Amino acid sequence: MYGSAYIDKDEKFVGTAEDEAQLLEVFEARIARGEKIEPDDWMPADYRKQLIRMIEQHAHSEIMGALPEGTWITRAPTLRRKLALIAKVQDEVGHGHLLYAAAETLGKSRETMINDLISGKSKYSNIFNYPAKTWADIAVIGFLVDAGAIINQLLNAKGSYGPYCRALERICYEESFHLKQGYDAFVALATGTPMQREMLQDALNRWWPPMMHFFGPSDKLSVHTERLMRWKVKMASNEEMRQEFIDQYVPKIWELDMTLPDPNLKKNEETGVWSYTEPDWDEFFKVINGDGPCNAERIAVRKYAEQHGRWVREALMSKAPATAVTPFA
Ligand code: FAQ
């Protein structure tokens, strides 16, 4: 309950500027020692604001991420693939719940977060604004998007905010199964008929650019990284995560004799750093600001779910009438 004595019932800071400077010093020292910050601990207002932004966006990404894959459940090529996909999509929605719960510990209600998602105020991952046109898209999402998510989440699970880190740890266990199912579907197509390989190559060509965007803008364009890394909310820069992803997964794609649509993708064997064509950041900012190929469709689905599920939430939250008769009494 560190520092909570300085917060009044309206969550306002009631100490002096000196108290605040001292609290900040202790807070930063705790983070430097690798301690976890818990919901009732004192934290700078900006740390709280940044965490809400990031965890909320992450939660939205999970439930939006369920949509492109969800549309393929009825069209999965075999019963085994269908069962695995149903389980995966269900997991992604569960991750959304875990993350909304973690964001709620910082004081923003789930209802407000959902309203901000469907009104377009909050962001969610760029990658889920592209269409999943063929079964190969599902293999590419399950393999590469889950791989990217794991790189980000394994790092951030070692961060400073307790509830977020604990949620990420659990999510990573499940994501590692998703990665296996994605890779299995990817290998099946890559080692299949010429038509299957062609379908996979087409999906890879379409998903590669948004995948390069997935880790966020170049470090020059990133606005939050420096502060978030100082507070150990983010444990690596966008470019460090992108490099790690390329280093781990490009060789796996090439060893299956598939190609990537970037002639400049090359590892410098001395430094270990990959070079690649600068991603189109105008396209990235257009998509994250609501103007991608599927943004309107994705938001419309969430709006429909919010409106049509409202009666269920209201029924669950309503108190039983005082005169209700207890059955079997
Ligand atoms: N998409 O200053 P930075 C998943 C925005 S989960 C959209 O570098 P930051 C599971 C950023 O918000 C995928 N917007 O930002 C799954 C900021 O705008 P703002 C989601 C993006 O926060 C798999 C602006 O650009 N994962 O895939 C993106 O330091 C398969 C400037 O950027 C997480 O959310 C983007 N890709 O770093 C589900 C992980 N990148 O808010 C289904 C947690 C940046 O100022 C199927 N988040 N922006 O208006 C993070 O680690 C960080 O937030 C980053 C961005 C690394 C995403």
Coordinates of C-alpha atoms and ligand atoms in Angstrom, one line a residue:
M1 CA 0.0 0.0 0.0
Y2 CA 3.0 2.2 -0.6
G3 CA 2.1 5.9 -0.8
S4 CA -1.7 5.5 -0.7
A5 CA -1.8 7.8 2.3
Y6 CA -1.3 10.7 -0.1
I7 CA -4.5 9.9 -2.1
D8 CA -7.9 11.2 -1.0
K9 CA -11.2 9.6 -1.7
D10 CA -11.5 11.2 -5.1
E11 CA -8.0 9.8 -6.0
K12 CA -6.4 13.2 -5.9
F13 CA -2.9 13.7 -4.6
V14 CA -3.0 15.6 -1.3
G15 CA 0.7 15.9 -0.4
T16 CA 3.1 18.8 -1.1
A17 CA 5.3 19.1 -4.2
E18 CA 8.2 17.9 -1.9
D19 CA 6.2 14.8 -0.9
E20 CA 5.6 14.1 -4.6
A21 CA 9.2 14.4 -5.5
Q22 CA 10.2 12.0 -2.7
L23 CA 7.5 9.5 -3.8
L24 CA 8.7 9.7 -7.4
E25 CA 12.3 9.0 -6.2
V26 CA 11.2 6.0 -4.2
F27 CA 9.0 4.8 -7.0
E28 CA 11.8 5.0 -9.6
A29 CA 14.2 3.3 -7.1
R30 CA 11.7 0.4 -6.7
I31 CA 11.5 0.0 -10.5
A32 CA 15.3 0.1 -10.8
R33 CA 15.5 -2.8 -8.2
G34 CA 13.1 -4.8 -10.3
E35 CA 10.2 -4.7 -7.8
K36 CA 6.6 -4.9 -9.1
I37 CA 4.3 -2.0 -8.7
E38 CA 0.8 -3.1 -7.5
P39 CA -2.5 -1.3 -8.0
D40 CA -2.7 0.3 -4.5
D41 CA 0.9 1.6 -4.6
W42 CA 1.6 5.3 -5.4
M43 CA 2.5 5.8 -9.0
P44 CA 3.0 9.0 -11.1
A45 CA -0.2 10.0 -13.0
D46 CA 1.6 9.6 -16.3
Y47 CA 2.7 6.0 -15.5
R48 CA -0.9 5.2 -14.8
K49 CA -2.1 6.9 -18.0
Q50 CA 0.5 5.2 -20.2
L51 CA -0.2 1.8 -18.7
I52 CA -4.0 2.2 -19.2
R53 CA -3.3 3.3 -22.9
M54 CA -1.0 0.4 -23.6
I55 CA -2.9 -2.4 -21.8
E56 CA -6.2 -1.2 -23.1
Q57 CA -4.9 -1.2 -26.7
H58 CA -3.5 -4.6 -26.1
A59 CA -6.9 -5.9 -24.8
H60 CA -8.7 -4.4 -27.8
S61 CA -6.2 -6.1 -30.1
E62 CA -6.9 -9.5 -28.7
I63 CA -10.7 -9.2 -29.2
M64 CA -10.3 -7.6 -32.6
G65 CA -7.7 -10.2 -33.4
A66 CA -10.3 -12.9 -32.9
L67 CA -12.3 -11.6 -35.9
P68 CA -10.1 -12.4 -39.0
E69 CA -9.5 -15.9 -37.7
G70 CA -13.0 -16.4 -36.4
T71 CA -14.4 -16.1 -39.9
W72 CA -12.5 -19.2 -40.9
I73 CA -13.8 -21.5 -38.2
T74 CA -16.7 -22.7 -40.4
R75 CA -14.3 -23.1 -43.4
A76 CA -11.3 -24.8 -41.8
P77 CA -10.1 -27.6 -44.1
T78 CA -10.3 -30.5 -41.6
L79 CA -12.0 -31.2 -38.3
R80 CA -8.7 -31.2 -36.5
R81 CA -7.8 -27.8 -37.8
K82 CA -11.3 -26.5 -37.0
L83 CA -11.1 -27.7 -33.4
A84 CA -7.7 -26.1 -32.9
L85 CA -8.9 -22.8 -34.4
I86 CA -12.0 -22.7 -32.2
A87 CA -9.8 -23.2 -29.2
K88 CA -7.3 -20.5 -30.4
V89 CA -10.0 -17.9 -31.1
Q90 CA -11.6 -18.6 -27.7
D91 CA -8.2 -18.1 -26.1
E92 CA -7.7 -14.8 -27.8
V93 CA -11.0 -13.5 -26.4
G94 CA -9.9 -14.8 -23.0
H95 CA -6.7 -12.8 -23.3
G96 CA -8.8 -9.8 -23.9
H97 CA -10.7 -10.4 -20.6
L98 CA -7.4 -10.9 -18.7
L99 CA -6.1 -7.6 -20.1
Y100 CA -9.2 -5.6 -19.5
A101 CA -9.2 -6.8 -15.9
A102 CA -5.5 -5.7 -15.6
A103 CA -6.4 -2.2 -17.1
E104 CA -9.4 -1.9 -14.7
T105 CA -7.0 -2.1 -11.7
L106 CA -5.7 1.3 -12.8
G107 CA -9.2 2.9 -12.6
K108 CA -10.7 2.8 -16.1
S109 CA -13.9 0.7 -16.3
R110 CA -14.4 -2.0 -18.9
E111 CA -17.5 -0.3 -20.2
T112 CA -15.6 3.0 -20.9
M113 CA -12.8 1.0 -22.7
I114 CA -15.3 -0.8 -24.9
N115 CA -17.1 2.5 -25.7
D116 CA -13.7 4.1 -26.6
L117 CA -13.0 1.1 -28.9
I118 CA -16.3 1.3 -30.8
S119 CA -16.2 5.1 -31.0
G120 CA -12.8 4.9 -32.6
K121 CA -11.1 6.8 -29.7
S122 CA -8.8 3.9 -28.7
K123 CA -6.4 2.2 -31.0
Y124 CA -5.8 -1.5 -31.5
S125 CA -3.1 -3.4 -33.4
N126 CA -2.7 -2.4 -37.1
I127 CA -2.5 -6.0 -38.2
F128 CA -6.1 -6.9 -37.6
N129 CA -7.3 -4.4 -40.2
Y130 CA -6.4 -6.6 -43.1
P131 CA -8.6 -9.3 -44.6
A132 CA -8.1 -13.0 -44.2
K133 CA -8.8 -14.1 -47.7
T134 CA -7.8 -17.7 -47.8
W135 CA -6.9 -20.5 -45.4
A136 CA -3.2 -19.7 -45.9
D137 CA -3.9 -16.3 -44.2
I138 CA -4.9 -18.3 -41.1
A139 CA -1.6 -20.2 -41.2
V140 CA 0.4 -17.0 -41.6
I141 CA -1.5 -15.3 -38.7
G142 CA -1.2 -18.3 -36.4
F143 CA 2.5 -18.6 -37.2
L144 CA 3.8 -15.0 -37.7
V145 CA 1.4 -12.8 -35.8
D146 CA 1.5 -15.1 -32.8
A147 CA 5.3 -15.2 -33.0
G148 CA 5.4 -11.4 -33.0
A149 CA 3.0 -11.3 -30.1
I150 CA 5.2 -13.7 -28.1
I151 CA 8.3 -11.7 -28.7
N152 CA 6.6 -8.6 -27.4
Q153 CA 4.8 -10.3 -24.5
L154 CA 7.7 -12.4 -23.1
L155 CA 9.7 -9.2 -22.8
N156 CA 7.0 -7.1 -21.3
A157 CA 6.1 -9.9 -18.8
K158 CA 9.3 -8.9 -17.0
G159 CA 8.1 -5.3 -16.7
S160 CA 7.2 -3.3 -13.7
Y161 CA 3.4 -3.4 -13.3
G162 CA 2.3 -6.6 -11.4
P163 CA -1.2 -7.2 -12.8
Y164 CA -0.1 -6.7 -16.5
C165 CA 3.0 -8.9 -16.1
R166 CA 1.0 -11.7 -14.5
A167 CA -1.6 -11.5 -17.2
L168 CA 1.2 -11.6 -19.9
E169 CA 2.8 -14.7 -18.3
R170 CA -0.4 -16.7 -18.6
I171 CA -1.1 -15.4 -22.1
C172 CA 2.4 -16.4 -23.3
Y173 CA 1.8 -20.1 -22.3
E174 CA -1.3 -20.1 -24.4
E175 CA 0.3 -18.2 -27.3
S176 CA 3.0 -20.8 -27.5
F177 CA 0.3 -23.4 -28.4
H178 CA -1.1 -21.0 -31.0
L179 CA 2.3 -20.6 -32.5
K180 CA 2.6 -24.4 -32.8
Q181 CA -0.8 -24.7 -34.5
G182 CA 0.1 -21.9 -36.8
Y183 CA 3.5 -23.3 -37.7
D184 CA 2.0 -26.7 -38.3
A185 CA -0.6 -25.3 -40.7
F186 CA 2.2 -23.2 -42.4
V187 CA 4.4 -26.2 -42.9
A188 CA 1.5 -28.3 -44.2
L189 CA 0.9 -25.8 -46.9
A190 CA 4.6 -25.1 -47.6
T191 CA 5.2 -28.8 -48.2
G192 CA 1.9 -29.4 -50.0
T193 CA 0.8 -29.2 -53.6
P194 CA 2.0 -26.4 -56.0
M195 CA -1.4 -24.7 -55.5
Q196 CA -1.1 -24.8 -51.7
R197 CA 2.4 -23.3 -51.9
E198 CA 1.1 -20.6 -54.2
M199 CA -1.7 -19.7 -51.9
L200 CA 0.8 -19.6 -49.0
Q201 CA 3.2 -17.4 -50.9
D202 CA 0.4 -15.0 -51.8
A203 CA -0.7 -14.8 -48.1
L204 CA 3.0 -14.2 -47.0
N205 CA 3.3 -11.4 -49.6
R206 CA 0.2 -9.6 -48.3
W207 CA 1.0 -10.0 -44.5
W208 CA 4.6 -9.2 -44.5
P209 CA 4.2 -5.3 -44.7
P210 CA 1.7 -5.2 -41.8
M211 CA 3.9 -7.6 -39.9
M212 CA 6.8 -5.2 -40.2
H213 CA 4.5 -2.5 -38.9
F214 CA 3.3 -4.7 -36.0
F215 CA 6.2 -3.8 -33.6
G216 CA 5.4 -0.1 -33.9
P217 CA 7.1 2.8 -35.8
S218 CA 10.8 3.1 -36.2
D219 CA 12.5 4.3 -33.0
K220 CA 12.8 7.8 -34.6
L221 CA 9.0 8.0 -35.0
S222 CA 8.1 6.3 -31.7
V223 CA 6.8 8.8 -29.1
H224 CA 6.4 6.7 -26.0
T225 CA 9.3 4.3 -26.0
E226 CA 11.9 6.3 -24.0
R227 CA 9.6 7.0 -21.0
L228 CA 8.0 3.5 -21.1
M229 CA 11.4 1.8 -21.1
R230 CA 12.6 4.0 -18.2
W231 CA 9.6 2.8 -16.2
K232 CA 10.0 -0.8 -17.4
V233 CA 6.6 -0.9 -18.9
K234 CA 8.2 -1.6 -22.3
M235 CA 11.3 -3.8 -22.1
A236 CA 12.7 -3.3 -25.6
S237 CA 12.4 -0.7 -28.3
N238 CA 10.2 -1.3 -31.3
E239 CA 13.2 -1.8 -33.5
E240 CA 14.8 -4.3 -31.0
M241 CA 11.6 -6.3 -31.1
R242 CA 11.4 -6.2 -34.9
Q243 CA 15.0 -7.3 -35.2
E244 CA 14.4 -10.2 -32.9
F245 CA 11.4 -11.3 -34.8
I246 CA 13.2 -11.1 -38.2
D247 CA 16.2 -13.0 -36.8
Q248 CA 14.1 -15.8 -35.3
Y249 CA 11.5 -16.3 -38.1
V250 CA 12.9 -15.2 -41.5
P251 CA 15.3 -18.2 -41.5
K252 CA 12.3 -20.5 -40.7
I253 CA 10.4 -19.1 -43.7
W254 CA 13.4 -19.4 -46.0
E255 CA 14.2 -23.0 -45.0
L256 CA 10.7 -23.9 -46.3
D257 CA 11.8 -22.4 -49.7
M258 CA 9.2 -19.6 -49.4
T259 CA 10.1 -16.0 -50.2
L260 CA 9.4 -12.6 -48.6
P261 CA 8.5 -9.5 -50.6
D262 CA 11.6 -7.5 -49.6
P263 CA 14.7 -7.8 -51.8
N264 CA 16.8 -5.9 -49.2
L265 CA 16.2 -8.4 -46.3
K266 CA 19.7 -9.4 -45.4
K267 CA 21.6 -10.2 -42.2
N268 CA 24.9 -8.6 -41.5
E269 CA 26.7 -11.7 -40.1
E270 CA 29.3 -9.5 -38.3
T271 CA 26.9 -7.3 -36.4
G272 CA 23.9 -9.7 -36.4
V273 CA 21.7 -6.8 -37.5
W274 CA 19.2 -7.3 -40.3
S275 CA 18.7 -4.6 -43.0
Y276 CA 15.3 -4.3 -44.8
T277 CA 13.4 -1.9 -46.9
E278 CA 12.0 0.9 -44.7
P279 CA 8.3 0.1 -44.1
D280 CA 5.7 2.5 -45.4
W281 CA 5.0 4.5 -42.3
D282 CA 2.3 6.6 -44.0
E283 CA 0.4 3.4 -44.6
F284 CA 0.9 2.4 -41.0
F285 CA -0.4 5.7 -39.6
K286 CA -3.3 5.6 -41.9
V287 CA -4.4 2.1 -40.8
I288 CA -3.9 2.8 -37.0
N289 CA -5.9 6.0 -37.3
G290 CA -9.0 4.1 -38.7
D291 CA -8.4 4.1 -42.5
G292 CA -7.2 0.6 -43.2
P293 CA -8.9 -2.0 -45.5
C294 CA -11.1 -3.5 -42.7
N295 CA -11.3 -0.9 -39.9
A296 CA -14.9 0.0 -40.5
E297 CA -15.9 -3.7 -40.8
R298 CA -14.1 -4.7 -37.6
I299 CA -15.6 -1.8 -35.6
A300 CA -19.1 -2.6 -36.9
V301 CA -18.8 -6.2 -35.7
R302 CA -17.8 -5.0 -32.2
K303 CA -20.6 -2.4 -32.2
Y304 CA -23.1 -5.1 -33.1
A305 CA -21.8 -7.3 -30.3
E306 CA -21.9 -4.5 -27.7
Q307 CA -25.5 -3.6 -28.7
H308 CA -26.9 -7.1 -29.0
G309 CA -25.2 -8.3 -25.8
R310 CA -26.3 -5.4 -23.7
W311 CA -29.5 -7.2 -22.4
V312 CA -27.3 -10.1 -21.2
R313 CA -25.0 -7.8 -19.2
E314 CA -27.9 -5.8 -17.8
A315 CA -29.7 -9.0 -16.7
L316 CA -26.6 -10.3 -15.0
M317 CA -25.9 -7.0 -13.2
S318 CA -29.5 -6.4 -12.1
K319 CA -30.5 -7.2 -8.6
A320 CA -33.3 -9.7 -8.1
P321 CA -36.6 -8.0 -7.2
A322 CA -37.1 -7.7 -3.4
T323 CA -40.3 -9.8 -3.7
A324 CA -38.7 -12.6 -5.6
V325 CA -39.5 -16.0 -4.2
T326 CA -36.5 -18.2 -3.6
P327 CA -37.1 -21.5 -5.4
F328 CA -37.4 -24.6 -3.2
A329 CA -37.6 -22.4 0.0
Ligands
FAQ1 N1 -0.8 -1.0 -34.0 O1 5.3 5.5 -29.4 P1 5.0 4.2 -30.1 C1 -1.7 -10.0 -30.6 C2 0.7 3.5 -32.0 S1 -1.7 -8.7 -29.5 C3 -1.6 0.1 -33.7 O2 6.1 3.4 -30.5 P2 4.3 2.4 -27.9 C4 -2.3 -11.3 -30.1 C5 0.9 3.8 -30.5 O3 -0.2 3.3 -29.8 C6 -1.1 -7.4 -30.5 N2 -1.0 1.2 -33.1 O4 4.0 3.4 -29.1 C7 -3.0 -12.0 -31.2 C8 1.1 5.3 -30.6 O5 -0.2 5.9 -30.7 P3 -0.9 6.7 -29.5 C9 -1.0 -6.1 -29.7 C10 0.3 1.2 -32.9 O6 3.1 2.1 -27.2 C11 -2.3 -12.8 -32.1 C12 1.8 5.5 -31.8 O7 1.6 4.4 -32.7 N3 0.1 -6.1 -28.8 O8 -1.3 -9.9 -31.7 C13 1.1 0.1 -33.2 O9 5.5 2.8 -27.2 C14 -2.9 -13.4 -33.1 C15 3.3 5.7 -31.6 O10 4.0 4.5 -31.3 C16 0.2 -5.1 -27.9 O11 -0.6 -4.2 -27.8 C17 0.5 -1.0 -33.8 N4 1.2 -2.1 -34.1 O12 4.7 1.0 -28.7 C18 -4.4 -12.0 -31.2 C19 1.4 -5.3 -26.9 N5 2.4 0.4 -32.8 O13 -1.4 5.7 -28.5 C20 -5.0 -12.7 -32.3 C21 1.5 -4.1 -26.0 C22 2.4 1.6 -32.3 O14 0.1 7.7 -28.9 C23 -4.3 -13.4 -33.2 N6 1.9 -2.9 -26.6 N7 1.1 2.1 -32.4 O15 -2.1 7.4 -30.2 C24 3.1 -2.5 -26.9 O16 4.1 -3.3 -26.6 C25 3.4 -1.2 -27.5 O17 2.2 -0.4 -27.3 C26 3.8 -1.2 -29.0 C27 3.8 0.3 -29.5 C28 5.1 -1.9 -29.2 C29 2.7 -1.9 -29.8

